[in-house]
Short mmCIF file of C-alpha atoms in Angstrom, two decimals:
data_model
loop_
_atom_site.label_atom_id
_atom_site.label_comp_id
_atom_site.label_asym_id
_atom_site.label_seq_id
_atom_site.Cartn_x
_atom_site.Cartn_y
_atom_site.Cartn_z
CA MET I 1 65.85 -52.14 -28.79
CA SER I 2 62.72 -51.50 -26.71
CA SER I 3 60.54 -48.45 -27.19
CA HIS I 4 61.59 -46.90 -23.88
CA LEU I 5 65.24 -47.30 -24.82
CA VAL I 6 64.53 -45.59 -28.12
CA VAL I 7 63.01 -42.62 -26.28
CA GLU I 8 65.99 -42.45 -23.93
CA HIS I 9 68.35 -42.73 -26.89
CA LEU I 10 66.67 -39.84 -28.68
CA GLU I 11 66.60 -37.73 -25.52
CA GLU I 12 70.28 -38.39 -24.89
CA ASN I 13 71.36 -37.66 -28.45
CA LEU I 14 69.06 -34.74 -29.22
CA GLU I 15 68.82 -32.99 -25.87
CA ASP I 16 72.30 -33.49 -24.38
CA ASP I 17 74.52 -33.39 -27.47
CA PRO I 18 75.00 -29.77 -28.63
CA ALA I 19 76.41 -30.99 -31.93
CA LEU I 20 73.05 -32.52 -32.82
CA ARG I 21 70.99 -29.63 -31.54
CA PHE I 22 73.19 -27.17 -33.45
CA PRO I 23 75.41 -28.90 -36.02
CA PRO I 24 78.88 -27.43 -36.65
CA ALA I 25 77.87 -26.16 -40.08
CA LEU I 26 74.88 -24.38 -38.58
CA ARG I 27 76.36 -22.93 -35.40
CA VAL I 28 75.73 -19.23 -34.99
CA PRO I 29 78.67 -16.94 -34.23
CA LYS I 30 78.14 -14.45 -31.44
CA GLU I 31 78.86 -11.47 -33.63
CA SER I 32 76.12 -12.38 -36.12
CA SER I 33 73.10 -10.16 -36.47
CA SER I 34 69.76 -11.13 -34.95
CA VAL I 35 68.33 -11.79 -38.42
CA HIS I 36 71.14 -14.21 -39.21
CA GLN I 37 70.71 -15.88 -35.84
CA LEU I 38 67.00 -16.41 -36.25
CA ARG I 39 67.42 -17.87 -39.72
CA GLN I 40 70.19 -20.25 -38.67
CA VAL I 41 68.33 -21.34 -35.54
CA SER I 42 65.33 -22.21 -37.70
CA VAL I 43 67.57 -24.33 -39.95
CA ALA I 44 69.06 -26.04 -36.90
CA GLU I 45 65.62 -26.83 -35.54
CA GLU I 46 64.59 -28.35 -38.85
CA TYR I 47 67.79 -30.43 -38.86
CA ARG I 48 67.01 -31.64 -35.35
CA ALA I 49 63.44 -32.63 -36.25
CA ASN I 50 64.55 -34.46 -39.40
CA LEU I 51 67.20 -36.36 -37.45
CA ALA I 52 64.59 -37.42 -34.90
CA ARG I 53 62.34 -38.69 -37.67
CA LYS I 54 65.18 -40.68 -39.23
CA LEU I 55 66.11 -42.26 -35.90
CA LEU I 56 62.47 -43.05 -35.27
CA GLU I 57 62.10 -44.76 -38.65
CA THR I 58 65.10 -47.03 -37.98
CA HIS I 59 63.40 -48.57 -34.93
CA SER I 60 60.33 -50.58 -35.86
CA HIS I 61 59.55 -51.78 -32.31
CA VAL I 62 58.25 -48.47 -31.01
CA ASP I 63 54.68 -48.66 -29.80
CA ASP I 64 52.08 -46.01 -30.60
CA GLU I 65 52.27 -44.24 -27.25
CA ASP I 66 56.02 -43.75 -27.35
CA GLY I 67 55.83 -42.86 -31.03
CA LEU I 68 53.40 -40.04 -30.24
CA GLU I 69 55.64 -38.89 -27.40
CA ILE I 70 58.65 -38.79 -29.71
CA GLU I 71 56.67 -36.88 -32.33
CA ARG I 72 55.54 -34.39 -29.70
CA ARG I 73 59.00 -33.82 -28.25
CA PHE I 74 61.28 -33.90 -31.26
CA CYS I 75 59.23 -33.57 -34.45
CA ARG I 76 57.43 -30.33 -33.81
CA PRO I 77 56.46 -28.35 -36.90
CA VAL I 78 58.74 -25.34 -37.12
CA CYS I 79 57.51 -22.09 -38.68
CA TYR I 80 59.75 -19.01 -38.52
CA PRO I 81 58.52 -15.91 -40.35
CA ARG I 82 60.85 -13.74 -42.36
CA VAL I 83 62.03 -11.09 -39.93
CA CYS I 84 63.89 -7.83 -39.83
CA THR I 85 65.20 -5.74 -36.97
CA THR I 86 64.28 -2.21 -36.06
CA GLY I 87 66.89 -1.75 -33.32
CA TYR I 88 64.56 -2.84 -30.53
CA ALA I 89 62.87 -6.13 -31.44
CA PRO I 90 62.36 -8.39 -34.45
CA VAL I 91 59.27 -7.58 -36.50
CA ARG I 92 57.68 -9.45 -39.38
CA MET I 93 58.15 -8.01 -42.85
CA MET I 94 55.26 -7.83 -45.27
CA ASN I 95 55.72 -9.66 -48.54
CA THR I 96 54.57 -8.11 -51.78
CA GLY I 97 51.81 -10.70 -52.07
CA ASP I 98 50.38 -10.07 -48.60
CA GLU I 99 46.94 -8.57 -48.25
CA VAL I 100 46.85 -5.09 -46.78
CA VAL I 101 43.68 -6.00 -44.92
CA LEU I 102 43.67 -9.52 -43.54
CA ALA I 103 40.63 -11.78 -43.56
CA LEU I 104 38.76 -12.24 -40.30
CA THR I 105 39.82 -15.70 -39.23
CA ASP I 106 40.75 -17.32 -35.99
CA ASP I 107 44.41 -16.60 -36.74
CA LEU I 108 43.75 -12.91 -36.20
CA ASP I 109 42.54 -13.63 -32.70
CA THR I 110 45.55 -15.60 -31.53
CA GLY I 111 46.09 -14.83 -27.90
CA ASP I 112 42.71 -13.18 -27.43
CA SER I 113 40.22 -15.91 -28.26
CA HIS I 114 39.87 -19.57 -27.51
CA ASP I 115 37.46 -22.43 -27.97
CA GLY I 116 37.14 -22.11 -31.70
CA GLY I 117 37.29 -18.35 -32.02
CA GLN I 118 34.97 -17.50 -29.10
CA PHE I 119 36.27 -14.76 -26.83
CA PRO I 120 36.37 -15.09 -23.05
CA PRO I 121 33.50 -13.57 -21.04
CA SER I 122 35.65 -10.70 -19.78
CA SER I 123 36.38 -9.56 -23.34
CA ARG I 124 32.70 -9.72 -24.28
CA ARG I 125 31.72 -7.71 -21.20
CA LEU I 126 34.25 -5.00 -22.00
CA ALA I 127 33.16 -4.95 -25.63
CA LEU I 128 29.50 -4.61 -24.60
CA ALA I 129 30.36 -1.80 -22.19
CA GLY I 130 32.25 0.12 -24.87
CA HIS I 131 29.59 -0.66 -27.48
CA PHE I 132 26.91 1.15 -25.46
CA LEU I 133 29.07 3.64 -23.54
CA PHE I 134 30.17 6.05 -26.26
CA ARG I 135 26.87 6.18 -28.15
CA THR I 136 25.00 6.71 -24.88
CA MET I 137 27.41 9.51 -23.99
CA ALA I 138 26.74 11.25 -27.31
CA ILE I 139 22.96 10.99 -26.87
CA LEU I 140 23.04 12.21 -23.25
CA ILE I 141 25.32 15.15 -24.07
CA TYR I 142 23.06 16.17 -26.95
CA PHE I 143 19.87 15.84 -24.89
CA PHE I 144 20.99 17.49 -21.64
CA CYS I 145 23.59 20.02 -22.81
CA THR I 146 21.11 22.91 -22.83
CA TRP I 147 20.47 22.35 -19.12
CA PHE I 148 24.06 23.26 -18.21
CA THR I 149 25.25 25.68 -20.90
CA SER I 150 23.91 27.94 -23.58
CA SER I 151 27.02 27.53 -25.74
CA PHE I 152 26.94 25.46 -28.90
CA VAL I 153 30.66 24.86 -29.44
CA VAL I 154 31.42 22.83 -26.31
CA PRO I 155 28.50 20.36 -26.69
CA PHE I 156 29.24 20.09 -30.41
CA VAL I 157 32.87 19.13 -29.77
CA LEU I 158 31.94 16.66 -27.01
CA VAL I 159 29.30 15.00 -29.18
CA LEU I 160 31.73 14.69 -32.09
CA ILE I 161 34.39 13.15 -29.85
CA SER I 162 31.88 10.64 -28.48
CA LEU I 163 30.67 9.78 -31.98
CA SER I 164 34.22 9.30 -33.25
CA LEU I 165 35.10 7.01 -30.35
CA ASP I 166 31.90 5.05 -30.90
CA PHE I 167 32.54 4.71 -34.64
CA TRP I 168 36.08 3.44 -34.15
CA PHE I 169 35.20 1.10 -31.29
CA VAL I 170 32.27 -0.51 -33.09
CA LYS I 171 34.16 -0.86 -36.37
CA ASN I 172 37.32 -2.41 -34.94
CA ILE I 173 36.49 -4.02 -31.58
CA SER I 174 32.87 -4.67 -30.64
CA GLY I 175 31.82 -5.93 -34.07
CA ARG I 176 34.68 -8.42 -34.15
CA ILE I 177 34.26 -9.65 -30.58
CA LEU I 178 30.48 -9.63 -30.20
CA ALA I 179 29.27 -10.60 -33.68
CA GLY I 180 32.36 -11.92 -35.48
CA LEU I 181 32.05 -9.23 -38.16
CA ARG I 182 34.46 -6.62 -39.47
CA TRP I 183 34.62 -4.27 -42.41
CA SER I 184 37.50 -2.27 -43.78
CA SER I 185 38.70 -0.38 -46.83
CA TYR I 186 42.03 -0.19 -48.60
CA THR I 187 43.54 1.24 -51.76
CA ASP I 188 44.69 -1.17 -54.44
CA GLU I 189 47.70 -0.78 -56.72
CA GLU I 190 45.65 1.17 -59.27
CA GLY I 191 44.58 3.74 -56.68
CA HIS I 192 40.97 2.54 -56.36
CA THR I 193 39.31 2.22 -52.98
CA ARG I 194 38.26 -1.34 -52.21
CA TRP I 195 35.84 -2.37 -49.49
CA ARG I 196 36.15 -5.63 -47.63
CA PHE I 197 33.40 -7.26 -45.54
CA ASP I 198 34.54 -10.16 -43.36
CA SER I 199 32.64 -12.54 -41.13
CA ARG I 200 33.83 -15.36 -38.95
CA PRO I 201 32.38 -18.77 -39.87
CA ALA I 202 29.70 -20.02 -37.52
CA ALA I 203 30.57 -22.71 -35.03
CA PRO I 204 30.03 -26.13 -36.60
CA GLU I 205 27.07 -28.14 -35.42
CA PRO I 206 27.94 -31.25 -33.39
CA ALA I 207 27.95 -34.53 -35.25
CA GLU I 208 25.04 -36.90 -34.95
CA GLY I 209 25.12 -38.66 -31.61
CA VAL I 210 27.54 -36.13 -30.08
CA THR I 211 26.23 -33.95 -27.25
CA LEU I 212 27.78 -30.67 -26.20
CA THR I 213 28.98 -30.15 -22.68
CA ARG I 214 27.40 -27.58 -20.39
CA ARG I 215 30.36 -25.30 -20.85
CA GLU I 216 30.09 -25.42 -24.64
CA VAL I 217 26.32 -24.82 -24.54
CA ALA I 218 26.78 -21.88 -22.17
CA ALA I 219 29.54 -20.42 -24.36
CA ARG I 220 27.36 -20.62 -27.47
CA ALA I 221 24.41 -19.05 -25.65
CA ALA I 222 26.60 -16.22 -24.34
CA GLN I 223 27.97 -15.57 -27.82
CA ALA I 224 24.45 -15.50 -29.28
CA ASN I 225 23.25 -13.06 -26.59
CA ALA I 226 26.27 -10.82 -27.17
CA ALA I 227 25.58 -10.75 -30.91
CA ARG I 228 21.91 -9.92 -30.24
CA LEU I 229 22.85 -7.00 -27.98
CA PHE I 230 25.33 -5.79 -30.58
CA TRP I 231 22.63 -5.61 -33.25
CA ILE I 232 20.15 -3.97 -30.88
CA GLY I 233 22.58 -1.16 -30.12
CA LEU I 234 23.56 -0.86 -33.77
CA VAL I 235 19.97 -0.54 -35.03
CA VAL I 236 18.40 1.52 -32.24
CA THR I 237 21.00 4.31 -32.32
CA PRO I 238 20.27 5.52 -35.90
CA VAL I 239 16.55 5.49 -35.09
CA VAL I 240 17.17 7.75 -32.08
CA TRP I 241 19.20 10.17 -34.18
CA VAL I 242 16.49 10.24 -36.85
CA VAL I 243 13.99 11.29 -34.17
CA PHE I 244 16.35 14.00 -32.92
CA LEU I 245 16.96 15.20 -36.49
CA LEU I 246 13.25 15.55 -37.22
CA ALA I 247 12.66 17.31 -33.92
CA SER I 248 15.46 19.82 -34.55
CA ILE I 249 14.18 20.50 -38.07
CA PHE I 250 10.60 21.06 -36.93
CA THR I 251 11.76 23.38 -34.14
CA LEU I 252 14.08 25.24 -36.56
CA HIS I 253 17.24 24.46 -34.58
CA LEU I 254 19.33 23.99 -37.69
CA ARG I 255 22.66 23.92 -35.87
CA TRP I 256 21.53 20.92 -33.86
CA ALA I 257 20.12 19.40 -37.02
CA LEU I 258 23.69 19.45 -38.37
CA VAL I 259 24.89 17.55 -35.29
CA CYS I 260 22.11 14.99 -35.70
CA GLY I 261 22.93 14.60 -39.39
CA ILE I 262 26.59 13.89 -38.64
CA ALA I 263 25.64 11.37 -35.95
CA LEU I 264 23.13 9.70 -38.27
CA CYS I 265 25.71 9.38 -41.04
CA MET I 266 28.36 7.85 -38.78
CA SER I 267 26.00 5.35 -37.17
CA GLY I 268 24.36 4.60 -40.51
CA VAL I 269 27.69 3.75 -42.15
CA ASN I 270 28.45 1.21 -39.44
CA LEU I 271 24.96 -0.26 -39.71
CA TYR I 272 25.18 -0.60 -43.49
CA ALA I 273 28.68 -2.09 -43.42
CA PHE I 274 27.85 -4.68 -40.77
CA CYS I 275 24.67 -5.61 -42.62
CA ARG I 276 26.84 -6.25 -45.68
CA CYS I 277 29.13 -8.43 -43.56
CA SER I 278 26.19 -10.41 -42.23
CA LEU I 279 24.58 -10.80 -45.65
CA ALA I 280 27.89 -11.95 -47.12
CA ASP I 281 28.04 -14.67 -44.46
CA VAL I 282 24.42 -15.68 -45.16
CA ASN I 283 25.03 -15.80 -48.92
CA GLN I 284 28.12 -17.93 -48.41
CA ASN I 285 26.20 -20.36 -46.19
CA VAL I 286 23.32 -20.55 -48.68
CA LEU I 287 25.76 -21.14 -51.54
CA SER I 288 27.57 -23.87 -49.62
CA SER I 289 24.33 -25.65 -48.69
CA LEU I 290 23.09 -25.36 -52.29
CA GLN I 291 26.32 -26.84 -53.64
CA ALA I 292 26.13 -29.69 -51.15
CA LYS I 293 22.51 -30.38 -52.08
CA VAL I 294 23.27 -30.40 -55.82
CA ALA I 295 26.25 -32.71 -55.32
CA ARG I 296 24.16 -35.07 -53.18
CA GLN I 297 21.37 -35.14 -55.77
CA MET I 298 23.82 -35.82 -58.61
CA PHE I 299 25.40 -38.68 -56.69
CA THR I 300 21.96 -40.15 -55.89
CA ASP I 301 20.87 -39.99 -59.54
CA PHE I 302 24.13 -41.51 -60.72
CA TRP I 303 23.91 -44.35 -58.21
CA SER I 304 20.26 -45.09 -59.03
CA ASN I 305 21.02 -45.19 -62.77
CA LEU I 306 24.01 -47.43 -62.13
CA THR I 307 22.12 -50.00 -60.04
CA LYS I 308 18.87 -49.99 -62.03
CA LYS I 309 18.35 -53.05 -64.29
CA PRO I 310 17.22 -52.50 -67.90
CA ALA I 311 13.48 -53.09 -68.31
CA THR I 312 13.76 -54.53 -71.85
CA GLY I 313 16.17 -57.24 -70.76
CA ALA I 314 13.90 -58.29 -67.95
CA GLY I 315 10.92 -58.42 -70.30
CA ALA I 316 12.81 -60.52 -72.84
CA GLY I 317 13.89 -62.96 -70.16
CA GLY I 318 10.34 -63.32 -68.94
CA THR I 319 9.07 -64.06 -72.47
CA GLY I 320 11.70 -66.69 -73.02
CA SER I 321 10.85 -68.49 -69.80
CA SER I 322 7.15 -68.54 -70.66
CA VAL I 323 7.86 -69.97 -74.11
CA GLY I 324 10.04 -72.68 -72.60
CA LYS I 325 7.32 -73.57 -70.13
CA THR I 326 4.73 -73.90 -72.93
CA THR I 327 7.04 -76.20 -74.89
CA LEU I 328 7.53 -78.48 -71.90
CA GLU I 329 3.80 -78.69 -71.31
CA ALA I 330 3.22 -79.66 -74.95
#
């Protein structure tokens, strides 16, 4: 049977025959719950993929191109999470072994990022706008509030709202999108607070002899510029609030010194946490490079010792040859 006939045979059997798509033992009754349906459909899909693999193995005359096409169409990896229903839509249940706070990997960005974890330009622009918007609002309200009102309560509330929005946005959105960093805290089973500092791995360097395309180079440059702007805004803001705090203390405006102290604490916490995330990434990279260097050196030493000839044996051979030569001359 030719390869094209094998493909047609699989398409006819697996796509047109309902008994193969959903075997009688695995058919789902209409009155079954959505949980039962999803579980049985997953079993039916696995049955279908296994049948395609068995049919493919029985035909040895399938070329590589058709084999890849069959694998793509019929042997897709199936992964159905354990689900439950809430009355509106299926949702994933959390197992007892799941982490409360997930690691910052590309899987977290499914649907939002592409090209190896890099976000599209529109997402970076929005993140940059939010990164500078709320902190700028807090600074402007603090600096110009006395021009429009003599009250303390209204500016105080507006500044606190702006600071809270800035703290949340930087912690959960701009740090993840612009710099690939995120920090979080959770409570373990013993009731202790645990802190977690995550960082996305850097984009791998191209292999030797491989050149990046213009699009890839531009994407990496844009990501580097976004990270630089993120750190500029993160570092400059606490410095500004320190200046305002000193000015309010020297002018004996203690109420405004309280506002500056709150702003300094909130911005300082974000700065400290993201520095920990960055240092954790640097330490991991240094440790990985050190391990690779040690392994390379150990392999080099082992290979040199294995291929090196013993010096005593060479010397003994040389002495024997010279003695033999002297005997022949005599």
